[in-house]
XYZ file of C-alpha atoms in Angstrom:
653
model
C 228.159 112.724 15.893
C 230.496 115.603 15.023
C 231.818 113.952 11.870
C 230.876 111.202 9.424
C 234.085 109.503 10.549
C 232.607 109.028 14.026
C 229.930 106.784 12.522
C 232.573 104.594 10.929
C 234.706 104.451 14.065
C 231.747 102.808 15.806
C 232.562 99.711 13.746
C 235.883 99.519 15.546
C 234.663 99.698 19.131
C 236.052 97.489 21.861
C 236.826 94.684 21.616
C 238.539 95.446 18.324
C 238.590 92.426 16.005
C 242.059 91.127 15.235
C 241.041 90.594 11.621
C 238.150 92.233 9.807
C 237.094 92.256 6.157
C 235.230 95.401 5.228
C 233.296 95.939 2.027
C 234.005 99.604 1.287
C 232.734 100.297 -2.256
C 233.020 104.065 -1.811
C 236.575 104.119 -0.460
C 235.636 105.760 2.824
C 238.400 104.005 4.757
C 240.985 105.571 2.433
C 240.348 108.951 4.044
C 243.591 110.333 5.492
C 242.149 111.511 8.798
C 240.249 108.260 9.286
C 243.400 106.253 8.633
C 245.198 108.273 11.326
C 242.401 107.647 13.815
C 242.479 103.924 13.065
C 246.254 103.883 13.392
C 245.925 105.490 16.833
C 243.860 102.439 17.822
C 246.581 100.122 16.465
C 244.453 99.209 13.440
C 246.332 98.649 10.197
C 244.357 99.120 6.981
C 245.321 97.098 3.892
C 243.584 96.779 0.548
C 242.467 93.469 -0.947
C 243.129 93.925 -4.659
C 244.004 90.525 -6.066
C 243.807 87.096 -4.332
C 247.292 85.777 -5.087
C 249.091 89.002 -4.261
C 247.055 89.549 -1.103
C 247.847 86.028 0.077
C 251.540 86.717 -0.554
C 251.493 89.994 1.385
C 249.357 88.541 4.187
C 251.583 85.524 4.762
C 254.751 87.581 4.534
C 253.821 90.565 6.704
C 250.702 89.917 8.764
C 249.950 86.246 9.319
C 252.130 85.705 12.391
C 251.061 89.034 13.897
C 247.382 88.133 13.474
C 247.905 84.691 15.023
C 249.724 86.268 17.969
C 247.038 88.974 18.250
C 249.707 91.666 18.012
C 247.906 93.557 15.289
C 244.387 94.595 14.388
C 244.149 94.186 10.634
C 241.334 95.789 8.616
C 241.174 94.498 5.057
C 239.117 96.682 2.717
C 237.643 95.379 -0.512
C 234.850 95.841 -3.037
C 231.434 94.584 -1.968
C 231.366 91.737 -4.493
C 234.825 90.577 -3.376
C 233.773 90.029 0.236
C 232.125 86.707 -0.561
C 235.209 85.466 -2.398
C 237.694 85.960 0.440
C 239.450 82.606 1.068
C 237.498 80.657 3.678
C 240.526 79.983 5.907
C 240.991 83.745 6.293
C 237.338 84.687 6.516
C 236.692 82.367 9.480
C 239.446 84.108 11.425
C 237.800 87.497 11.132
C 234.523 89.341 10.812
C 232.852 90.799 7.740
C 231.382 94.303 7.629
C 229.991 96.793 5.138
C 230.133 100.591 4.964
C 228.955 102.991 2.263
C 227.850 106.573 1.707
C 224.291 105.262 1.826
C 224.824 104.380 5.498
C 226.085 107.894 6.253
C 223.545 109.862 4.208
C 220.474 107.630 3.873
C 218.164 110.438 2.715
C 220.416 111.482 -0.193
C 220.948 109.786 -3.537
C 223.990 107.503 -3.125
C 224.801 107.992 -6.816
C 225.300 111.724 -6.317
C 227.112 111.480 -2.981
C 229.413 108.796 -4.367
C 230.466 111.158 -7.144
C 231.595 113.877 -4.714
C 235.173 114.449 -3.682
C 235.752 112.794 -0.311
C 237.013 116.118 1.048
C 233.509 117.489 0.509
C 231.884 114.958 2.821
C 232.800 117.035 5.896
C 230.756 120.024 4.762
C 228.006 117.756 3.444
C 227.734 116.126 6.871
C 227.357 119.571 8.468
C 224.551 120.718 6.178
C 222.858 117.300 5.939
C 220.742 118.071 9.004
C 218.912 120.686 6.903
C 217.862 118.198 4.233
C 214.209 117.213 4.175
C 213.513 116.154 0.590
C 213.556 112.772 -1.180
C 216.594 110.686 -2.042
C 216.100 111.227 -5.779
C 219.036 112.336 -7.933
C 217.430 115.674 -8.823
C 216.553 116.597 -5.228
C 220.074 115.662 -4.081
C 221.649 117.630 -6.918
C 219.691 120.746 -5.968
C 220.760 120.372 -2.340
C 224.428 119.779 -3.205
C 224.603 122.719 -5.599
C 223.069 125.203 -3.192
C 224.239 123.995 0.206
C 227.602 122.442 -0.665
C 228.790 124.604 -3.564
C 226.768 127.755 -2.843
C 225.731 127.904 -6.486
C 222.266 129.186 -7.387
C 221.861 128.845 -11.139
C 218.508 130.636 -10.998
C 220.369 133.873 -10.175
C 222.325 133.756 -13.439
C 220.472 135.871 -15.973
C 223.298 137.571 -17.883
C 226.704 136.827 -19.355
C 228.321 138.998 -16.662
C 226.843 136.805 -13.927
C 227.966 133.634 -15.715
C 231.515 134.951 -16.171
C 231.747 135.873 -12.473
C 230.663 132.382 -11.482
C 233.160 130.767 -13.870
C 235.995 133.045 -12.770
C 235.466 132.052 -9.159
C 235.081 128.342 -9.969
C 238.177 128.003 -12.126
C 240.395 130.253 -10.019
C 239.639 128.066 -7.000
C 240.517 124.955 -9.062
C 237.072 123.561 -8.340
C 236.199 120.457 -10.339
C 232.616 119.240 -10.242
C 231.730 115.599 -10.901
C 230.447 114.904 -14.403
C 226.910 114.233 -13.221
C 226.807 117.669 -11.540
C 228.351 119.408 -14.549
C 225.687 117.895 -16.786
C 222.933 119.091 -14.452
C 224.324 122.653 -14.369
C 224.693 122.739 -18.163
C 221.116 121.568 -18.577
C 219.845 124.362 -16.331
C 222.013 127.084 -17.894
C 221.016 126.006 -21.402
C 217.485 127.205 -20.741
C 218.625 130.810 -20.153
C 218.154 132.764 -23.383
C 220.946 135.286 -22.820
C 223.689 132.645 -22.510
C 222.362 129.462 -24.124
C 224.321 130.115 -27.358
C 227.643 130.088 -25.486
C 229.825 126.921 -25.400
C 228.608 126.174 -21.874
C 230.056 122.679 -21.563
C 233.581 123.770 -22.456
C 233.433 126.954 -20.377
C 232.239 125.050 -17.311
C 234.371 121.921 -17.477
C 237.692 123.176 -18.853
C 239.692 125.902 -17.129
C 242.059 125.982 -20.118
C 239.170 126.607 -22.500
C 237.726 129.279 -20.227
C 241.037 131.135 -19.871
C 241.613 130.975 -23.645
C 238.115 132.360 -24.133
C 238.874 135.240 -21.756
C 242.259 135.849 -23.377
C 240.733 136.275 -26.826
C 237.916 138.443 -25.486
C 240.360 140.637 -23.523
C 242.578 141.196 -26.555
C 239.593 142.235 -28.677
C 238.304 144.405 -25.823
C 241.587 146.329 -25.554
C 241.706 146.831 -29.324
C 238.204 148.350 -29.210
C 239.128 150.619 -26.312
C 242.199 151.880 -28.125
C 240.097 152.664 -31.211
C 237.740 154.853 -29.186
C 240.543 157.299 -28.420
C 240.666 159.563 -25.374
C 237.611 161.684 -26.110
C 235.005 159.332 -24.624
C 234.482 159.256 -20.876
C 234.805 155.837 -19.217
C 231.160 155.980 -18.119
C 230.173 156.193 -21.799
C 232.404 153.368 -23.012
C 229.866 150.703 -22.044
C 227.626 151.831 -24.872
C 230.421 151.822 -27.476
C 231.900 148.365 -26.774
C 230.485 145.252 -28.412
C 227.821 143.681 -26.219
C 229.626 140.361 -25.712
C 232.596 142.136 -24.061
C 230.728 144.500 -21.752
C 231.268 142.137 -18.821
C 234.831 143.463 -18.460
C 233.373 146.679 -17.024
C 231.918 144.772 -14.069
C 233.830 145.629 -10.874
C 233.753 142.071 -9.498
C 235.047 140.700 -12.797
C 237.934 143.197 -12.728
C 239.025 142.096 -9.247
C 239.228 138.461 -10.309
C 240.959 139.298 -13.590
C 243.755 141.086 -11.732
C 244.861 137.804 -10.111
C 244.729 135.907 -13.402
C 247.110 138.344 -15.061
C 249.395 138.416 -12.027
C 249.689 134.618 -12.067
C 250.178 134.338 -15.813
C 246.922 132.509 -16.516
C 246.153 135.431 -18.813
C 248.780 137.350 -20.762
C 248.903 141.125 -20.842
C 248.178 142.650 -24.255
C 250.920 144.800 -25.779
C 249.921 148.371 -26.705
C 251.875 151.312 -28.050
C 250.641 153.619 -25.288
C 248.216 153.476 -22.379
C 246.883 156.989 -22.820
C 243.616 155.941 -24.446
C 242.846 153.258 -21.870
C 241.024 153.503 -18.518
C 243.378 153.210 -15.572
C 241.886 149.973 -14.331
C 243.029 148.084 -17.461
C 246.672 148.506 -16.438
C 246.927 144.978 -15.022
C 246.153 143.498 -18.446
C 248.210 145.657 -20.789
C 251.896 146.314 -21.226
C 253.609 149.028 -23.220
C 256.274 147.461 -25.383
C 259.367 149.017 -23.817
C 262.574 147.762 -22.228
C 261.969 146.746 -18.636
C 258.241 146.055 -18.991
C 258.721 142.281 -18.994
C 260.902 142.460 -15.909
C 258.263 144.508 -14.111
C 255.591 141.907 -14.891
C 257.910 139.080 -13.807
C 258.661 140.702 -10.453
C 254.932 141.203 -9.908
C 254.340 137.533 -10.691
C 257.049 136.442 -8.236
C 255.542 138.479 -5.402
C 252.024 137.296 -6.196
C 253.028 133.615 -6.017
C 255.001 134.232 -2.836
C 251.908 135.661 -1.131
C 249.855 132.583 -2.064
C 252.237 129.926 -0.750
C 251.435 127.945 2.354
C 252.110 124.408 3.590
C 248.344 124.212 4.244
C 247.454 124.395 0.556
C 245.544 121.563 -1.132
C 247.185 119.392 -3.775
C 245.368 121.241 -6.587
C 246.836 124.518 -5.299
C 250.338 123.054 -5.471
C 249.816 121.895 -9.058
C 248.615 125.373 -9.948
C 251.592 126.962 -8.170
C 254.018 124.585 -9.903
C 252.776 125.769 -13.286
C 253.122 129.426 -12.273
C 256.617 128.818 -10.897
C 257.689 127.056 -14.114
C 256.529 130.061 -16.133
C 258.499 132.352 -13.819
C 261.708 130.350 -14.292
C 261.175 130.210 -18.063
C 260.653 133.964 -18.335
C 263.711 134.610 -16.180
C 265.838 132.437 -18.456
C 264.586 134.447 -21.426
C 265.171 137.975 -20.122
C 267.853 137.648 -17.432
C 271.452 136.849 -18.313
C 272.177 136.305 -14.625
C 273.423 139.807 -13.906
C 270.180 141.305 -12.603
C 270.697 141.201 -8.848
C 267.146 142.251 -8.028
C 265.634 139.429 -10.074
C 268.194 136.924 -8.806
C 267.456 137.790 -5.176
C 263.689 137.726 -5.671
C 263.881 134.345 -7.372
C 266.189 132.919 -4.724
C 263.820 133.953 -1.937
C 260.837 132.504 -3.813
C 262.650 129.222 -4.409
C 263.595 128.907 -0.735
C 259.993 129.620 0.256
C 258.623 127.037 -2.186
C 261.154 124.402 -1.126
C 260.314 124.827 2.543
C 256.528 124.947 2.174
C 256.327 122.128 -0.366
C 258.545 119.801 1.664
C 256.483 120.427 4.794
C 253.314 119.717 2.819
C 254.671 116.507 1.296
C 255.711 115.067 4.651
C 252.141 115.397 5.920
C 250.069 114.844 2.779
C 251.986 112.856 0.159
C 250.982 109.374 1.314
C 247.336 110.408 1.268
C 247.502 111.214 -2.455
C 247.551 107.483 -3.142
C 243.932 107.255 -2.076
C 242.693 110.132 -4.181
C 240.214 109.112 -6.910
C 241.447 109.248 -10.502
C 238.319 111.156 -11.560
C 237.646 113.857 -12.536
C 241.440 114.125 -13.013
C 244.299 111.790 -12.033
C 246.387 112.934 -9.082
C 249.352 110.520 -9.216
C 251.066 108.718 -12.061
C 249.511 105.310 -11.323
C 246.055 106.889 -11.746
C 246.684 107.733 -15.404
C 245.856 104.392 -17.089
C 242.699 104.110 -14.971
C 241.716 107.619 -16.033
C 242.386 106.827 -19.691
C 240.338 103.630 -19.461
C 237.413 105.622 -18.067
C 237.362 107.796 -21.225
C 236.095 104.834 -23.331
C 237.789 106.323 -26.395
C 238.087 104.242 -29.569
C 241.824 104.925 -29.764
C 244.101 106.340 -27.045
C 247.766 107.345 -27.318
C 249.910 108.226 -24.305
C 253.271 109.838 -25.038
C 255.660 109.691 -22.080
C 258.386 112.318 -22.312
C 260.884 110.933 -19.836
C 262.304 113.519 -17.417
C 260.339 116.482 -18.827
C 259.568 119.070 -16.153
C 256.892 121.753 -16.217
C 259.645 124.199 -17.197
C 260.453 122.215 -20.328
C 256.748 121.677 -21.055
C 256.254 125.453 -20.956
C 258.874 125.762 -23.699
C 257.199 123.056 -25.816
C 253.797 124.663 -25.383
C 255.063 128.031 -26.583
C 256.551 126.454 -29.705
C 253.360 124.575 -30.610
C 250.506 126.796 -29.468
C 249.737 127.842 -33.043
C 249.169 124.211 -34.070
C 247.492 122.522 -31.092
C 245.219 123.210 -28.163
C 246.221 121.955 -24.731
C 244.144 120.798 -21.787
C 246.718 121.202 -19.027
C 246.747 119.333 -15.730
C 249.421 118.091 -13.386
C 250.112 114.883 -11.474
C 252.467 113.855 -8.680
C 255.397 111.603 -9.520
C 256.684 108.951 -7.160
C 259.336 109.813 -4.608
C 262.159 109.074 -5.140
C 261.753 110.653 -8.561
C 263.729 108.202 -10.675
C 262.639 106.445 -13.847
C 262.604 102.849 -12.657
C 260.248 103.685 -9.786
C 258.130 106.499 -11.175
C 257.721 105.578 -14.846
C 256.633 102.004 -14.196
C 253.684 103.351 -12.192
C 252.304 104.868 -15.404
C 252.228 101.533 -17.215
C 251.307 99.241 -14.331
C 248.657 101.515 -12.837
C 249.868 100.359 -9.432
C 251.944 101.454 -6.445
C 255.683 100.635 -6.566
C 255.249 97.892 -3.957
C 253.190 95.948 -6.507
C 256.022 95.853 -9.047
C 258.842 95.342 -6.544
C 260.445 92.543 -8.590
C 261.156 94.962 -11.446
C 261.800 98.061 -9.357
C 265.357 98.481 -10.678
C 264.532 98.185 -14.370
C 262.050 99.432 -16.961
C 262.153 96.292 -19.107
C 258.731 95.124 -17.898
C 256.821 98.252 -18.875
C 255.394 96.751 -22.065
C 254.152 93.706 -20.134
C 252.541 95.863 -17.453
C 250.883 98.068 -20.084
C 249.391 95.112 -21.947
C 248.282 93.419 -18.718
C 246.499 96.552 -17.520
C 244.529 96.883 -20.742
C 243.797 93.161 -20.876
C 242.132 93.602 -17.498
C 240.063 96.359 -19.145
C 238.891 93.909 -21.813
C 241.290 94.918 -24.629
C 243.353 92.104 -26.142
C 247.153 92.352 -26.401
C 246.834 92.410 -30.175
C 245.326 95.904 -29.952
C 247.777 97.294 -27.370
C 251.155 98.696 -28.420
C 254.195 100.029 -26.567
C 257.039 101.850 -28.295
C 260.244 103.153 -26.796
C 261.872 105.651 -29.126
C 265.485 106.488 -28.394
C 267.819 108.999 -29.991
C 265.180 111.199 -31.606
C 267.975 113.705 -32.122
C 269.080 111.708 -35.163
C 266.184 109.456 -36.167
C 262.731 110.464 -37.309
C 261.595 107.217 -38.920
C 259.814 105.464 -36.062
C 256.862 107.809 -35.858
C 255.200 106.110 -38.818
C 255.653 102.535 -37.602
C 252.663 102.241 -35.278
C 250.288 99.354 -35.916
C 247.170 100.328 -37.813
C 244.899 98.224 -35.612
C 246.007 99.785 -32.322
C 243.350 100.718 -29.802
C 245.839 101.728 -27.117
C 249.341 103.047 -27.754
C 252.136 104.118 -25.418
C 255.223 105.922 -26.702
C 258.263 106.589 -24.516
C 260.718 109.264 -25.654
C 263.958 109.700 -23.713
C 265.247 112.872 -25.400
C 264.698 115.108 -22.359
C 266.513 112.644 -20.127
C 269.486 112.868 -22.498
C 269.387 116.665 -22.408
C 269.233 116.731 -18.614
C 272.048 114.306 -17.922
C 274.382 115.800 -20.504
C 273.749 119.391 -19.414
C 276.848 121.391 -18.555
C 275.273 124.861 -18.538
C 272.303 124.167 -16.265
C 268.753 125.111 -17.287
C 270.080 127.678 -19.757
C 271.900 124.997 -21.738
C 268.913 122.628 -21.713
C 266.639 125.423 -22.914
C 268.951 126.061 -25.879
C 269.151 122.354 -26.765
C 265.377 121.932 -26.608
C 264.904 124.968 -28.828
C 267.134 123.425 -31.517
C 265.428 120.039 -31.200
C 261.933 121.484 -31.450
C 262.854 123.305 -34.660
C 263.567 119.931 -36.262
C 259.846 119.253 -35.938
C 260.027 115.667 -34.684
C 257.644 116.108 -31.768
C 255.212 118.253 -33.721
C 255.075 115.670 -36.517
C 254.539 112.869 -33.999
C 251.559 114.679 -32.491
C 250.132 115.430 -35.929
C 250.442 111.818 -37.073
C 248.720 110.506 -33.966
C 245.870 112.982 -34.263
C 245.513 112.210 -37.980
C 245.153 108.541 -37.042
C 242.282 109.536 -34.724
C 244.011 108.887 -31.422
C 242.816 110.727 -28.340
C 246.242 112.081 -27.436
C 247.764 112.644 -23.999
C 251.313 113.363 -22.874
C 252.891 112.967 -19.448
C 256.289 112.878 -17.786
C 257.504 110.362 -15.233
C 259.381 112.979 -13.184
C 260.883 116.417 -13.573
C 264.365 117.764 -12.878
C 266.108 120.381 -10.774
C 269.163 122.549 -11.264
C 271.432 121.815 -8.286
C 274.757 122.589 -6.713
C 277.134 119.819 -5.682
C 277.745 119.340 -1.949
C 280.156 116.424 -2.196
C 279.919 112.787 -3.210
C 278.498 109.997 -1.059
C 280.069 106.610 -1.638
C 277.527 104.729 0.474
C 274.250 103.252 -0.751
C 273.187 101.582 -3.988
C 271.896 103.693 -6.833
C 268.768 102.322 -8.467
C 269.588 104.550 -11.407
C 273.264 105.199 -11.987
C 272.885 108.892 -12.780
C 270.633 109.776 -9.864
C 272.829 112.417 -8.291
C 270.076 113.441 -5.866
C 269.380 109.999 -4.430
C 270.976 107.056 -2.658
C 269.068 103.871 -1.892
C 269.808 101.704 1.135
C 268.537 98.248 2.034
C 268.984 99.007 5.725
C 266.965 101.669 7.521
C 269.616 101.938 10.217
C 272.406 102.608 7.719
C 270.232 105.044 5.796
C 269.343 106.995 8.946
C 272.997 107.139 9.950
C 273.891 108.508 6.511
C 271.100 111.080 6.735
C 272.587 112.388 9.955
C 276.155 112.247 8.673
C 275.525 114.007 5.370
C 272.654 116.276 6.469
C 270.396 114.703 3.858
C 266.704 113.735 3.911
C 265.479 110.293 4.961
C 262.291 109.386 3.069
C 259.995 106.505 4.042
C 256.889 105.302 2.260
C 254.651 102.299 2.810
C 254.098 102.224 -0.964
C 257.756 101.444 -1.696
C 259.013 97.836 -1.775
C 260.192 96.292 1.452
C 263.875 96.930 2.083
C 264.049 100.157 0.071
C 265.131 103.165 2.117
C 265.826 106.336 0.105
C 268.215 109.091 1.110
C 267.406 112.308 -0.744
C 269.579 115.344 -1.296
C 268.160 118.565 0.086
C 266.453 120.988 -2.272
C 268.976 122.538 -4.652
C 271.738 120.123 -3.680
C 273.288 117.067 -5.356
C 275.667 114.327 -4.292
C 278.369 115.410 -6.760
C 281.639 117.310 -6.525
C 281.282 120.341 -4.307
C 280.339 123.478 -6.227
C 279.549 121.686 -9.492
C 276.273 122.674 -11.194
C 274.149 119.794 -12.472
C 270.567 119.245 -13.530
C 269.275 116.033 -12.039
C 266.362 114.284 -10.326
C 265.554 111.793 -7.603
C 264.571 114.254 -4.887
C 261.333 115.806 -3.637
C 261.421 119.355 -4.985
C 258.347 120.742 -6.703
C 260.238 120.777 -10.020
C 260.805 117.005 -9.766
C 257.548 115.855 -8.179
C 254.783 117.717 -10.030
C 254.798 116.882 -13.720
C 252.580 117.833 -16.685
C 249.652 115.680 -17.808
C 248.273 117.178 -21.003
C 245.538 116.384 -23.483
C 246.405 117.585 -26.989
C 243.806 118.478 -29.600
C 244.242 119.774 -33.154
C 243.868 123.550 -33.344
C 240.444 123.545 -34.957
C 239.241 120.197 -33.701
C 237.587 120.784 -30.337
C 235.432 118.250 -28.584
C 231.719 118.326 -29.180
């Protein structure tokens, strides 16, 4: 067999059963490539999640097709659910079971199950070399060395550890918790590094980059103090021991990219004369034009990285970098710098094209991504939060906040809080009634189709989700705070006995839809609002009440130019200038052709919902008018911040 998927396809040999129920505890059938191969054999895969809803979907969409043998339906479920499938359905089909244990019988299923499904391809290739037991420890050793290429026994110094961490975090590589714990245990026995905060450095890219940032600043200060008399070859002996790793050539090469992408900030110095030439990437002389030079470098660096073949983690990373670029441009460019304007325009066109191409091929597959170690889509968030087993959890939803606006918030609060930054994908079309409900229901839009045009059921969905996690309604709270521009009283009204709290704040949505000066105007309004201290006080109160605090947005926003109004279609959200919804695919497709807009289809949307999206940078408003809006599929709208907030001196143990 060339692939692990070939083993599974054997279950679907001729004659293909019209109806099959497959216990798939490890989610193997959710693999994108496998789904395509099954689809090529006219096999439709559906998930059995809840008896009543499945019966409804089955009778409505599949029953007649199954009876007429016009479809081959594969129903996937948890192993324990297989025996509870209604008898009248079970007798019509066949029952089967697949698991990672069937594919890799000599390895520990616990360890293999924890791996990212994308890693199974490489694991299958190297599996032929495995000859040890199926114990956890033997499997961990094999996975670390053969799958990740990590040999902890070679790490003897801080320099070697830093090089490993630089490579790991720059590649956005997340290890499962069980593997992280094993690595930490091994590294903790090395005398030269055991006193370092190994858990935080390994598991948190934000912590690691902050650690490097502080060390780099102190390193530059020490270099400046040495003056110009000491040769570079002698500097190693004059610098404090814990910063010597910066002299390592491999470390320098990796650092260059981090500064170029804005993950590390260049340190301001009065003059570079006392510094070795190689430090230039991480220092900036405080003079007019220096910031522009760094911004142009950042634009070109991101442009070189972009590709429609990138993984979803790469797009999240790029979205953060792009948001920082736009923010810096708003700060230093009054719109008259033609060089910057042209560079930014070319970058935006490149991002729009590559991201759209990537979404068309990969977006549907994001649904099947696991919510650990980090959520990937909005509906994963409550499942992720439930997995944390925290005594008290608060989720603040900042409606319509993009990564650009988050960057502004972060800058204003970085002296008071620490941030664990991640990103998730919003639902397309990126409107509140579709995307925000996913956060509270923990489900795909098709599962809340009856409330798809409203947000009035969010509290019910939130309570129901947590009830299913064993937390009574009495301990679950939902607050929607409106008009925070004028009122600051509601932040103290949360119930004292809460175990789970959700807070929705619509201030950013108000800023966006009232904007008349584009991003520049929104940036000014946010700056004034932040100075009032409402958001900062809210975060402080929640942390004081011992909540584990997270914030997220339901969708972002995009500055656009009007291309003319469309009078056809029904708006699910009356101010969605970048979207029209049709209940007829034929009419929608005709409109797409007529108005040169984008037809978007998704199996996860309710039946009879056919979105028409404006092209990137365009809006269905008066021609030439500048608006900031949402509803489309640009990177600014689709990738949104998901942040854990911790008090400045209150880090996790």
